[in-house]
mmCIF file of C-alpha atoms in Angstrom:
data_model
loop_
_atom_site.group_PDB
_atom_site.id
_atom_site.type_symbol
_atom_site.label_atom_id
_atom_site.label_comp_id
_atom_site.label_asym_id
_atom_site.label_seq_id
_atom_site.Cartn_x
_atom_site.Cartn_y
_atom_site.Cartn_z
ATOM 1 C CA UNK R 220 -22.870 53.204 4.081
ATOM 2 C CA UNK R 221 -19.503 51.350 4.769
ATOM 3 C CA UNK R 222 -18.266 48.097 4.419
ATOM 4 C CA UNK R 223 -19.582 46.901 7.475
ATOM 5 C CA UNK R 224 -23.046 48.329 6.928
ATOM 6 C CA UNK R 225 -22.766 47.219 3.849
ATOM 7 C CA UNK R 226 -22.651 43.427 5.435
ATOM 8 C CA UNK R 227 -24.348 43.766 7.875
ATOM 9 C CA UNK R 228 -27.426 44.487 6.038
ATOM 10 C CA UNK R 229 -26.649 41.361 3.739
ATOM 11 C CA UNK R 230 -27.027 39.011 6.206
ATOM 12 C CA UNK R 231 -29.803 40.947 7.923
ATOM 13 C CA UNK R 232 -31.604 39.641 4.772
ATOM 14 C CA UNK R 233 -30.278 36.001 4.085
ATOM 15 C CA UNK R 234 -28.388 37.406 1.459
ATOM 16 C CA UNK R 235 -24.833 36.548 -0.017
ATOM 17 C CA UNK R 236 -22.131 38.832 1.484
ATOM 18 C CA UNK R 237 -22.661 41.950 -0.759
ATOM 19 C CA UNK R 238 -18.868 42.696 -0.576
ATOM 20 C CA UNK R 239 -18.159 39.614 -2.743
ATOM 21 C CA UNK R 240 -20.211 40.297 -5.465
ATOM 22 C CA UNK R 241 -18.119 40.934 -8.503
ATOM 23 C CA UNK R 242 -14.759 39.186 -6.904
ATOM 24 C CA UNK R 243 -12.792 37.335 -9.961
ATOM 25 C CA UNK R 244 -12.003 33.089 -9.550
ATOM 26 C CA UNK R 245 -9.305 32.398 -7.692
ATOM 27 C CA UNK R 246 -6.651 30.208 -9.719
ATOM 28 C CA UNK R 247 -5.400 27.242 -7.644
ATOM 29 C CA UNK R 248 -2.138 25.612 -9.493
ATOM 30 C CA UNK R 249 -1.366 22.792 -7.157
ATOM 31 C CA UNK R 250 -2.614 21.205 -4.299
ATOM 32 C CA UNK R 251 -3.700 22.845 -1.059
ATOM 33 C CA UNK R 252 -6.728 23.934 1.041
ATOM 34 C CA UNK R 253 -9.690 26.188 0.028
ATOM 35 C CA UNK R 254 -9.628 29.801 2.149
ATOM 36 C CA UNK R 255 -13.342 29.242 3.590
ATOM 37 C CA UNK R 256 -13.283 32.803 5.553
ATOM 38 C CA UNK R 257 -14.979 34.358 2.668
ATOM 39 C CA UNK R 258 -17.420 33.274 0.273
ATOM 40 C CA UNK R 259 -15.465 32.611 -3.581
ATOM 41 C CA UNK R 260 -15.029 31.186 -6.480
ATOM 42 C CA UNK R 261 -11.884 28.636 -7.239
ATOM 43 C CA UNK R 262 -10.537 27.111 -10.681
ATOM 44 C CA UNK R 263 -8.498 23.437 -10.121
ATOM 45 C CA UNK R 264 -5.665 24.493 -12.739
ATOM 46 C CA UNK R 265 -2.679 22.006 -11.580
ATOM 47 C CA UNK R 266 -1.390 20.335 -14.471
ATOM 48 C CA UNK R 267 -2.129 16.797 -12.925
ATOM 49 C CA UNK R 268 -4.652 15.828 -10.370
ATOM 50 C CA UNK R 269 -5.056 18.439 -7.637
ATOM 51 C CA UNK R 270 -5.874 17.164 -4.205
ATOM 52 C CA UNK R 271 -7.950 19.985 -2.779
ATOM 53 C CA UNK R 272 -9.011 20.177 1.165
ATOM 54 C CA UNK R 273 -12.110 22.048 2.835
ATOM 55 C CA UNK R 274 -12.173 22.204 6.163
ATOM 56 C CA UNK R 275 -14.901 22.238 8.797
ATOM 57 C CA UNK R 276 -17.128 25.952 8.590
ATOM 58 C CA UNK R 277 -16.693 26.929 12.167
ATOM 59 C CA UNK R 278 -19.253 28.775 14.003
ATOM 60 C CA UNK R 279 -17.753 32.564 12.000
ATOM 61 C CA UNK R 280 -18.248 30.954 8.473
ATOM 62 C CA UNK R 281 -22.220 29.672 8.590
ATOM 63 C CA UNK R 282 -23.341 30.705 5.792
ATOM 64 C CA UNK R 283 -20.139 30.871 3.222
ATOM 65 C CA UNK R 284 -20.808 29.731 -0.287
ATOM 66 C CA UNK R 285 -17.864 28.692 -2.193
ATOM 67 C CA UNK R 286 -17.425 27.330 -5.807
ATOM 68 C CA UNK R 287 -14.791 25.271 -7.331
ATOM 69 C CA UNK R 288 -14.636 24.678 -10.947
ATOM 70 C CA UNK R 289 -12.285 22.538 -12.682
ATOM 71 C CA UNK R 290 -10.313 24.014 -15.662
ATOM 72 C CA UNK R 291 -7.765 21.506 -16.612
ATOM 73 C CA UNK R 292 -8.813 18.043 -17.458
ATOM 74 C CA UNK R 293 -7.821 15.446 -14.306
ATOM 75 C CA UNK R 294 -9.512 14.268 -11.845
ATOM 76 C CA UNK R 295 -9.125 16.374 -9.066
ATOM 77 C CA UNK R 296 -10.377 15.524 -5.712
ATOM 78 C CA UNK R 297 -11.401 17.652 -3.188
ATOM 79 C CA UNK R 298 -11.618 16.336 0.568
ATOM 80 C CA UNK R 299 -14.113 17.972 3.412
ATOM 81 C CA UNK R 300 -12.599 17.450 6.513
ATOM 82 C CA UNK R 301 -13.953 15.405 8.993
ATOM 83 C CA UNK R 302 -16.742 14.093 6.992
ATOM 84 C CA UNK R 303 -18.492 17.398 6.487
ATOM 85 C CA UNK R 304 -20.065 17.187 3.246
ATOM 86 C CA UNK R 305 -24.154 16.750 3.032
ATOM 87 C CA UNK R 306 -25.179 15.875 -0.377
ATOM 88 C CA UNK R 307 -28.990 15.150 -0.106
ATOM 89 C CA UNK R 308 -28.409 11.256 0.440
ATOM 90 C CA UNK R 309 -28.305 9.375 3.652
ATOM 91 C CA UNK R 310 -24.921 10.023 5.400
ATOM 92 C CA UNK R 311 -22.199 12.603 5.499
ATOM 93 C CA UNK R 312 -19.477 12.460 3.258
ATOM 94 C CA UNK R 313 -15.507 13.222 2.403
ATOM 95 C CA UNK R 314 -14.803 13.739 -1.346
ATOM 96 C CA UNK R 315 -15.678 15.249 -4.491
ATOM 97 C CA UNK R 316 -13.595 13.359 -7.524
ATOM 98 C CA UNK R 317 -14.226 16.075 -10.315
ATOM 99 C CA UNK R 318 -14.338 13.989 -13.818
ATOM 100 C CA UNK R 319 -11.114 14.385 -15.482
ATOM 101 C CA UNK R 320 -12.905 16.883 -17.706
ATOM 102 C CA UNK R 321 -12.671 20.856 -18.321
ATOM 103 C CA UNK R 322 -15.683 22.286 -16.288
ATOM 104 C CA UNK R 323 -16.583 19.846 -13.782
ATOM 105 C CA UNK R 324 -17.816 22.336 -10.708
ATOM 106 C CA UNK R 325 -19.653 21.565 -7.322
ATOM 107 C CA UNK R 326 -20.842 24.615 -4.914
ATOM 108 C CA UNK R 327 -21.715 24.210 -1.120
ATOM 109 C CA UNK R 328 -22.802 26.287 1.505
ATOM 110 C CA UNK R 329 -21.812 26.328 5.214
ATOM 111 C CA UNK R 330 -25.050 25.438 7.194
ATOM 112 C CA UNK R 331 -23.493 24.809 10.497
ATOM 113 C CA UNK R 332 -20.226 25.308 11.758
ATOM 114 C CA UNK R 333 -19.828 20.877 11.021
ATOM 115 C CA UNK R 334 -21.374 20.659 8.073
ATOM 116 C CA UNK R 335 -21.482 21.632 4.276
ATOM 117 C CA UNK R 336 -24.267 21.313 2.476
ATOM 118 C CA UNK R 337 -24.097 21.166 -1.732
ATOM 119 C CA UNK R 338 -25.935 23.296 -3.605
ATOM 120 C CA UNK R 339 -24.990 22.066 -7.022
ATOM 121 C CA UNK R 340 -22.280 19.980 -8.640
ATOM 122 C CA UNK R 341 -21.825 18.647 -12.252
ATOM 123 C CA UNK R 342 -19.430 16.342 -13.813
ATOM 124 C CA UNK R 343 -18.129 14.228 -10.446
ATOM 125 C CA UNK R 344 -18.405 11.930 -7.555
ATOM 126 C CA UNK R 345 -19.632 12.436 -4.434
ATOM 127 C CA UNK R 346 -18.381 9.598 -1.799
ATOM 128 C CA UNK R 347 -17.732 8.419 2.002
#
């Protein structure tokens, strides 16, 4: 079985790209945009606050879960695009404002190629 089999299969079953499994955090230092063209996990590690952006899914990414955790202790924010970010409550929104706290973390899904969805967060804001 290769690679693509190997994916193929994964999503077959609703599952979590297989090929990820295992990958190490990614250490962000500064500020900048979150790769969303493969599921991951990020760690906010600027020195002062980090001002993150997600961007829309897109029709190839349904489905992507991503994780950022924070590992220095400002309050990072991290902007969806476009007002992409369903949290459960009534409206869409824009930011997550991490408290300015080791280990604040939030993880979405991509559920539409507009849209976000959050799975969990701790330690934060969610806002318009």
């Amino acid at each position: 079985m290769n690679d693509a089999d190997i994916a193929q299969l994964a999503g077959a079953i609703g599952a979590p790209n297989a090929l990820n499994v295992g990958i190490a955090p990614v250490s962000i230092p500064g500020d900048g945009a979150i790769p969303i063209d493969r599921d991951g996990s990020y760690l906010l590690a600027k020195g002062s606050a980090a001002a993150i952006t997600v961007a829309a899914p897109g029709t190839n990414n349904i489905g992507r879960k991503i994780t950022i955790t924070t590992i220095t202790d400002f309050a990072h924010v991290v902007t969806f695009t476009g007002t992409t970010l369903m949290d459960g409550t009534a409206g869409l929104n824009t930011t997550w404002t991490a408290t300015a706290v080791s280990g604040c973390s939030i993880t979405f899904v991509a559920v539409s190629a507009t849209r976000w969805a959050v799975l969990s967060f701790n330690l934060g804001t969610i806002a318009p």
